[in-house]
């Protein structure tokens, strides 16, 4: 139980390809300009003075995207990532983020030249949410806890994607009273769906160590992601980015907790093959759903953000990207094994230890990524989105 209690600080990911057919030119150029600027900003590091066509970002997800909600929510306040060494690299104090520094969403918002959205639980007024809102909560599941429980899956945080969309409705009502204002706000906002579902899968794997239960959740998780997407489209959203699932089999936490036989591991990467297949299954189902939603809502732009590929690339060739040679080990954690992960010595607890340089590590605490990895992933995702939009231009 203790292990599971800590395991809720899990997270997640994406990948993206998008189809052109239904996108109108005006929408497209809007998005293209923004993405191009984002790309340039990402590459140039000098972010000042760059403006996109967007005024704000609304984001959804779990601890991979949470910039402060879990630190406030009573069920999760005081958890590991509200303690040192979380935040040590960039903020120099725990910032409520599950990393040593910034998250993927921070880099994406910076690249768009926008101010950071306020964590939903940290704001109250329309003024607080003028620059958008982040609804992501560390430990959140895609599916409602009651549904998971009915399938024998225990959860630890009472927040699912449906809570996040109802929080969005609260903010939406707060920000605009007239239909005109609402449409202005929605048209100038980017909706970023960070990875969601990793906690559902991990809790399912803990509940039933065969992967069958986790695999059976894929259609449900994709369906609630669709509901969240259509809920914001219904409110007038036109520009959305939807992140896929990360390579679960390369997570130090799962590698440490699910020891297998030699043939359970990918020979080259050392990742657990079955868990990566689960993530790829999720991503294929997610992309099928996105294609259908694009056809159903022709006025919208929905990009798939690929988080799987950049992480798999980093695990395969860490040196090529400036990382050290232990991509499957946590920077901060414990235990004698190769993954430097032990629930009893979780990062931020008294028994945890740190390696010397987090910028050489992919994994910060065995579940979440280092700031260095988040920067790498965000920039790779932006390049993937840019490529996808270029491809679409060529097709038009
Ligand atoms: C999430 O939604 C469920 C179902 O409506 C509700 O019972 C629960 O209290 C909500 N959680 C939070 C933190 O608001
Ligand atoms: C685990 O999954 C298997 C295969 O679906 C099933 O037969 C078994 O009852 C499950 N066990 C639990 C505890 O849910
Ligand atoms: C983007 O396109 C370039 C050139 O075609 C290719 O080398 C690169 O791998 C692509 N990057 C991504 C993230 O898709």
Short mmCIF file of N, CA and C in Angstrom, two decimals, residues 12-126:
data_model
loop_
_atom_site.label_atom_id
_atom_site.label_comp_id
_atom_site.label_asym_id
_atom_site.label_seq_id
_atom_site.Cartn_x
_atom_site.Cartn_y
_atom_site.Cartn_z
N UNK A 12 2.70 11.47 -17.57
CA UNK A 12 2.57 11.05 -18.99
C UNK A 12 2.72 11.79 -20.30
N UNK A 13 2.46 11.27 -21.41
CA UNK A 13 2.86 11.68 -22.77
C UNK A 13 2.13 11.69 -24.13
N UNK A 14 2.91 11.68 -25.38
CA UNK A 14 2.34 11.86 -26.74
C UNK A 14 3.09 11.63 -28.07
N UNK A 15 2.42 11.91 -29.14
CA UNK A 15 3.02 11.98 -30.46
C UNK A 15 1.99 12.44 -31.46
N UNK A 16 2.34 13.00 -32.62
CA UNK A 16 1.27 13.62 -33.36
C UNK A 16 1.42 13.65 -34.83
N UNK A 17 0.38 13.24 -35.40
CA UNK A 17 0.37 13.40 -36.82
C UNK A 17 -0.99 13.98 -37.08
N UNK A 18 -1.12 14.77 -38.08
CA UNK A 18 -2.44 15.30 -38.32
C UNK A 18 -2.78 15.25 -39.76
N UNK A 19 -4.04 15.23 -39.99
CA UNK A 19 -4.56 15.06 -41.34
C UNK A 19 -5.06 16.41 -41.85
N UNK A 20 -4.93 16.63 -43.11
CA UNK A 20 -5.26 17.94 -43.63
C UNK A 20 -6.71 18.11 -44.01
N UNK A 21 -7.25 17.20 -44.76
CA UNK A 21 -8.52 17.32 -45.45
C UNK A 21 -9.48 18.37 -44.95
N UNK A 22 -9.74 18.38 -43.64
CA UNK A 22 -10.84 19.16 -43.14
C UNK A 22 -10.44 20.53 -42.60
N UNK A 23 -9.17 20.87 -42.71
CA UNK A 23 -8.71 22.12 -42.09
C UNK A 23 -8.84 23.27 -43.08
N UNK A 24 -9.46 24.37 -42.66
CA UNK A 24 -9.55 25.45 -43.63
C UNK A 24 -8.29 26.30 -43.59
N UNK A 25 -8.03 27.00 -44.67
CA UNK A 25 -6.76 27.70 -44.84
C UNK A 25 -6.49 28.73 -43.76
N UNK A 26 -7.55 29.40 -43.36
CA UNK A 26 -7.36 30.47 -42.37
C UNK A 26 -6.88 29.88 -41.05
N UNK A 27 -7.57 28.82 -40.64
CA UNK A 27 -7.17 28.11 -39.42
C UNK A 27 -5.73 27.66 -39.55
N UNK A 28 -5.43 27.11 -40.70
CA UNK A 28 -4.14 26.51 -40.90
C UNK A 28 -3.03 27.55 -40.79
N UNK A 29 -3.21 28.69 -41.49
CA UNK A 29 -2.13 29.65 -41.46
C UNK A 29 -1.96 30.21 -40.04
N UNK A 30 -3.08 30.34 -39.34
CA UNK A 30 -3.06 30.76 -37.94
C UNK A 30 -2.13 29.85 -37.13
N UNK A 31 -2.40 28.56 -37.26
CA UNK A 31 -1.61 27.59 -36.50
C UNK A 31 -0.19 27.53 -37.02
N UNK A 32 -0.04 27.60 -38.32
CA UNK A 32 1.31 27.52 -38.88
C UNK A 32 2.19 28.63 -38.37
N UNK A 33 1.64 29.84 -38.36
CA UNK A 33 2.44 30.97 -37.89
C UNK A 33 2.85 30.76 -36.43
N UNK A 34 1.88 30.33 -35.64
CA UNK A 34 2.18 30.13 -34.22
C UNK A 34 3.23 29.05 -34.03
N UNK A 35 3.07 27.97 -34.77
CA UNK A 35 4.01 26.87 -34.60
C UNK A 35 5.40 27.23 -35.12
N UNK A 36 5.41 27.96 -36.20
CA UNK A 36 6.69 28.37 -36.75
C UNK A 36 7.42 29.26 -35.74
N UNK A 37 6.68 30.19 -35.18
CA UNK A 37 7.29 31.06 -34.17
C UNK A 37 7.76 30.24 -32.98
N UNK A 38 6.94 29.28 -32.61
CA UNK A 38 7.32 28.44 -31.47
C UNK A 38 8.61 27.71 -31.77
N UNK A 39 8.70 27.22 -32.97
CA UNK A 39 9.89 26.47 -33.36
C UNK A 39 11.11 27.36 -33.34
N UNK A 40 10.97 28.53 -33.95
CA UNK A 40 12.08 29.46 -33.98
C UNK A 40 12.50 29.83 -32.56
N UNK A 41 11.50 30.08 -31.73
CA UNK A 41 11.79 30.45 -30.35
C UNK A 41 12.53 29.32 -29.65
N UNK A 42 12.04 28.12 -29.88
CA UNK A 42 12.65 26.97 -29.22
C UNK A 42 14.11 26.83 -29.63
N UNK A 43 14.38 27.07 -30.89
CA UNK A 43 15.74 26.90 -31.38
C UNK A 43 16.63 28.06 -30.97
N UNK A 44 16.06 29.24 -30.94
CA UNK A 44 16.88 30.42 -30.72
C UNK A 44 17.18 30.71 -29.26
N UNK A 45 16.39 30.11 -28.35
CA UNK A 45 16.56 30.33 -26.92
C UNK A 45 16.27 31.78 -26.52
N UNK A 46 16.39 32.71 -27.44
CA UNK A 46 16.03 34.09 -27.11
C UNK A 46 14.55 34.26 -27.39
N UNK A 47 13.77 34.24 -26.33
CA UNK A 47 12.32 34.19 -26.52
C UNK A 47 11.69 35.59 -26.52
N UNK A 48 12.48 36.60 -26.17
CA UNK A 48 11.91 37.93 -26.03
C UNK A 48 11.41 38.46 -27.36
N UNK A 49 10.32 39.16 -27.30
CA UNK A 49 9.87 39.88 -28.47
C UNK A 49 9.09 39.05 -29.45
N UNK A 50 9.06 37.74 -29.23
CA UNK A 50 8.29 36.91 -30.16
C UNK A 50 6.83 36.88 -29.73
N UNK A 51 5.98 37.06 -30.68
CA UNK A 51 4.56 37.07 -30.38
C UNK A 51 3.89 36.00 -31.23
N UNK A 52 2.96 35.29 -30.67
CA UNK A 52 2.19 34.37 -31.49
C UNK A 52 0.80 34.96 -31.67
N UNK A 53 -0.03 34.26 -32.42
CA UNK A 53 -1.40 34.70 -32.59
C UNK A 53 -2.26 34.34 -31.40
N UNK A 54 -1.68 33.64 -30.48
CA UNK A 54 -2.46 33.18 -29.34
C UNK A 54 -2.20 34.05 -28.12
N UNK A 55 -3.22 34.16 -27.29
CA UNK A 55 -3.09 34.98 -26.08
C UNK A 55 -2.95 34.14 -24.82
N UNK A 56 -3.36 32.88 -24.86
CA UNK A 56 -3.33 32.10 -23.63
C UNK A 56 -3.39 30.61 -23.92
N UNK A 57 -3.00 29.84 -22.90
CA UNK A 57 -3.02 28.38 -23.01
C UNK A 57 -3.87 27.83 -21.88
N UNK A 58 -4.73 26.89 -22.22
CA UNK A 58 -5.42 26.09 -21.20
C UNK A 58 -4.85 24.68 -21.30
N UNK A 59 -4.42 24.12 -20.15
CA UNK A 59 -3.81 22.79 -20.23
C UNK A 59 -4.45 21.82 -19.26
N UNK A 60 -4.36 20.56 -19.63
CA UNK A 60 -5.00 19.46 -18.91
C UNK A 60 -3.98 18.33 -18.78
N UNK A 61 -4.16 17.47 -17.77
CA UNK A 61 -3.25 16.33 -17.69
C UNK A 61 -2.99 15.88 -16.26
N UNK A 62 -1.81 15.27 -16.07
CA UNK A 62 -1.42 14.73 -14.77
C UNK A 62 -0.11 15.37 -14.32
N UNK A 63 0.68 14.67 -13.54
CA UNK A 63 1.88 15.30 -12.98
C UNK A 63 2.90 15.70 -14.04
N UNK A 64 2.81 15.15 -15.24
CA UNK A 64 3.73 15.60 -16.29
C UNK A 64 3.42 17.03 -16.70
N UNK A 65 2.22 17.51 -16.40
CA UNK A 65 1.78 18.84 -16.84
C UNK A 65 1.42 19.75 -15.66
N UNK A 66 1.31 19.21 -14.47
CA UNK A 66 0.85 19.98 -13.30
C UNK A 66 1.92 20.98 -12.84
N UNK A 67 1.58 22.25 -12.83
CA UNK A 67 2.52 23.28 -12.37
C UNK A 67 2.14 23.82 -10.99
N UNK A 68 1.31 23.10 -10.24
CA UNK A 68 1.03 23.57 -8.89
C UNK A 68 -0.27 23.10 -8.25
N UNK A 69 -1.12 22.39 -8.99
CA UNK A 69 -2.41 22.00 -8.40
C UNK A 69 -2.29 20.93 -7.31
N UNK A 70 -1.50 19.90 -7.56
CA UNK A 70 -1.41 18.81 -6.57
C UNK A 70 -0.83 19.32 -5.25
N UNK A 71 -0.01 20.38 -5.32
CA UNK A 71 0.57 20.93 -4.10
C UNK A 71 -0.50 21.64 -3.26
N UNK A 72 -1.64 21.96 -3.88
CA UNK A 72 -2.72 22.67 -3.18
C UNK A 72 -3.87 21.74 -2.81
N UNK A 73 -4.17 20.80 -3.70
CA UNK A 73 -5.28 19.87 -3.46
C UNK A 73 -5.06 19.13 -2.13
N UNK A 74 -6.05 19.16 -1.21
CA UNK A 74 -5.82 18.52 0.10
C UNK A 74 -5.36 17.07 0.01
N UNK A 75 -5.90 16.31 -0.95
CA UNK A 75 -5.53 14.88 -1.03
C UNK A 75 -4.07 14.66 -1.37
N UNK A 76 -3.42 15.66 -1.97
CA UNK A 76 -2.04 15.45 -2.40
C UNK A 76 -1.06 16.47 -1.83
N UNK A 77 -1.55 17.51 -1.16
CA UNK A 77 -0.65 18.54 -0.62
C UNK A 77 0.38 17.90 0.31
N UNK A 78 1.60 18.42 0.28
CA UNK A 78 2.64 17.90 1.16
C UNK A 78 3.32 16.65 0.63
N UNK A 79 2.97 16.22 -0.59
CA UNK A 79 3.60 15.05 -1.18
C UNK A 79 5.06 15.33 -1.52
N UNK A 80 5.76 14.28 -2.01
CA UNK A 80 7.19 14.42 -2.25
C UNK A 80 7.58 15.66 -3.05
N UNK A 81 6.80 16.00 -4.08
CA UNK A 81 7.34 17.10 -4.89
C UNK A 81 7.05 18.48 -4.34
N UNK A 82 6.52 18.53 -3.11
CA UNK A 82 6.51 19.83 -2.43
C UNK A 82 7.73 19.95 -1.51
N UNK A 83 8.67 19.00 -1.64
CA UNK A 83 9.88 19.04 -0.79
C UNK A 83 11.15 19.08 -1.65
N UNK A 84 12.26 19.54 -1.04
CA UNK A 84 13.56 19.47 -1.71
C UNK A 84 13.87 17.99 -1.93
N UNK A 85 14.60 17.67 -2.99
CA UNK A 85 15.26 18.53 -3.98
C UNK A 85 14.40 18.91 -5.18
N UNK A 86 13.10 18.68 -5.14
CA UNK A 86 12.26 19.09 -6.28
C UNK A 86 12.46 20.59 -6.52
N UNK A 87 12.60 20.97 -7.77
CA UNK A 87 12.75 22.39 -8.12
C UNK A 87 14.16 22.93 -8.04
N UNK A 88 15.13 22.08 -7.63
CA UNK A 88 16.46 22.61 -7.31
C UNK A 88 17.18 23.25 -8.50
N UNK A 89 16.93 22.79 -9.71
CA UNK A 89 17.72 23.28 -10.84
C UNK A 89 17.28 24.65 -11.33
N UNK A 90 15.98 24.86 -11.43
CA UNK A 90 15.51 26.08 -12.08
C UNK A 90 14.89 27.07 -11.10
N UNK A 91 13.95 26.60 -10.30
CA UNK A 91 13.25 27.53 -9.39
C UNK A 91 14.02 27.71 -8.08
N UNK A 92 14.91 26.78 -7.80
CA UNK A 92 15.71 26.76 -6.57
C UNK A 92 14.88 26.60 -5.32
N UNK A 93 13.66 26.12 -5.51
CA UNK A 93 12.81 25.73 -4.38
C UNK A 93 11.71 24.86 -4.98
N UNK A 94 11.03 24.02 -4.17
CA UNK A 94 9.96 23.20 -4.74
C UNK A 94 8.87 24.12 -5.30
N UNK A 95 8.47 23.87 -6.55
CA UNK A 95 7.52 24.77 -7.21
C UNK A 95 6.17 24.11 -7.44
N UNK A 96 6.01 22.90 -6.90
CA UNK A 96 4.78 22.15 -7.15
C UNK A 96 4.88 21.32 -8.42
N UNK A 97 6.01 21.43 -9.12
CA UNK A 97 6.21 20.62 -10.32
C UNK A 97 6.99 19.36 -9.97
N UNK A 98 6.64 18.26 -10.64
CA UNK A 98 7.32 17.00 -10.39
C UNK A 98 8.56 16.90 -11.28
N UNK A 99 9.57 17.68 -10.93
CA UNK A 99 10.82 17.72 -11.69
C UNK A 99 11.81 18.57 -10.90
N UNK A 100 13.05 18.63 -11.40
CA UNK A 100 14.02 19.56 -10.80
C UNK A 100 13.83 20.96 -11.36
N UNK A 101 13.00 21.10 -12.41
CA UNK A 101 12.83 22.42 -13.01
C UNK A 101 11.53 22.49 -13.78
N UNK A 102 11.63 23.02 -15.00
CA UNK A 102 10.42 23.24 -15.80
C UNK A 102 9.92 21.96 -16.45
N UNK A 103 8.63 22.00 -16.77
CA UNK A 103 7.97 20.87 -17.42
C UNK A 103 7.82 21.15 -18.92
N UNK A 104 7.39 20.14 -19.65
CA UNK A 104 7.16 20.29 -21.09
C UNK A 104 6.24 21.48 -21.36
N UNK A 105 5.15 21.58 -20.62
CA UNK A 105 4.19 22.67 -20.82
C UNK A 105 4.86 24.04 -20.60
N UNK A 106 5.76 24.13 -19.64
CA UNK A 106 6.46 25.41 -19.42
C UNK A 106 7.24 25.81 -20.66
N UNK A 107 7.94 24.84 -21.25
CA UNK A 107 8.74 25.15 -22.45
C UNK A 107 7.84 25.50 -23.63
N UNK A 108 6.71 24.83 -23.74
CA UNK A 108 5.81 25.12 -24.86
C UNK A 108 5.22 26.52 -24.70
N UNK A 109 4.79 26.86 -23.50
CA UNK A 109 4.22 28.19 -23.25
C UNK A 109 5.28 29.26 -23.50
N UNK A 110 6.50 29.01 -23.03
CA UNK A 110 7.60 29.96 -23.29
C UNK A 110 7.83 30.13 -24.78
N UNK A 111 7.79 29.01 -25.50
CA UNK A 111 8.04 29.07 -26.93
C UNK A 111 6.98 29.87 -27.67
N UNK A 112 5.78 29.87 -27.15
CA UNK A 112 4.71 30.66 -27.77
C UNK A 112 4.81 32.12 -27.35
N UNK A 113 5.77 32.44 -26.47
CA UNK A 113 5.94 33.82 -26.01
C UNK A 113 4.82 34.28 -25.09
N UNK A 114 4.19 33.33 -24.41
CA UNK A 114 3.05 33.67 -23.55
C UNK A 114 3.41 33.57 -22.08
N UNK A 115 2.68 34.30 -21.23
CA UNK A 115 2.88 34.14 -19.78
C UNK A 115 2.36 32.77 -19.33
N UNK A 116 2.87 32.28 -18.22
CA UNK A 116 2.44 30.97 -17.72
C UNK A 116 0.99 31.02 -17.24
N UNK A 117 0.19 30.04 -17.64
CA UNK A 117 -1.18 29.97 -17.12
C UNK A 117 -1.18 29.67 -15.61
N UNK A 118 -2.18 30.17 -14.93
CA UNK A 118 -2.28 29.97 -13.48
C UNK A 118 -2.81 28.56 -13.18
N UNK A 119 -2.17 27.84 -12.24
CA UNK A 119 -2.78 26.56 -11.84
C UNK A 119 -4.20 26.83 -11.34
N UNK A 120 -5.14 26.02 -11.77
CA UNK A 120 -6.54 26.27 -11.46
C UNK A 120 -6.78 26.50 -9.98
N UNK A 121 -6.18 25.67 -9.13
CA UNK A 121 -6.47 25.77 -7.70
C UNK A 121 -5.76 26.96 -7.04
N UNK A 122 -4.90 27.64 -7.80
CA UNK A 122 -4.19 28.80 -7.25
C UNK A 122 -4.88 30.11 -7.63
N UNK A 123 -5.94 30.04 -8.42
CA UNK A 123 -6.61 31.26 -8.86
C UNK A 123 -8.06 31.31 -8.43
N UNK A 124 -8.65 32.48 -8.56
CA UNK A 124 -10.04 32.66 -8.15
C UNK A 124 -10.81 33.55 -9.11
N UNK A 125 -10.16 34.61 -9.56
CA UNK A 125 -10.87 35.65 -10.31
C UNK A 125 -10.56 35.56 -11.81
N UNK A 126 -11.36 36.29 -12.58
CA UNK A 126 -11.12 36.36 -14.02
C UNK A 126 -9.72 36.89 -14.29
#
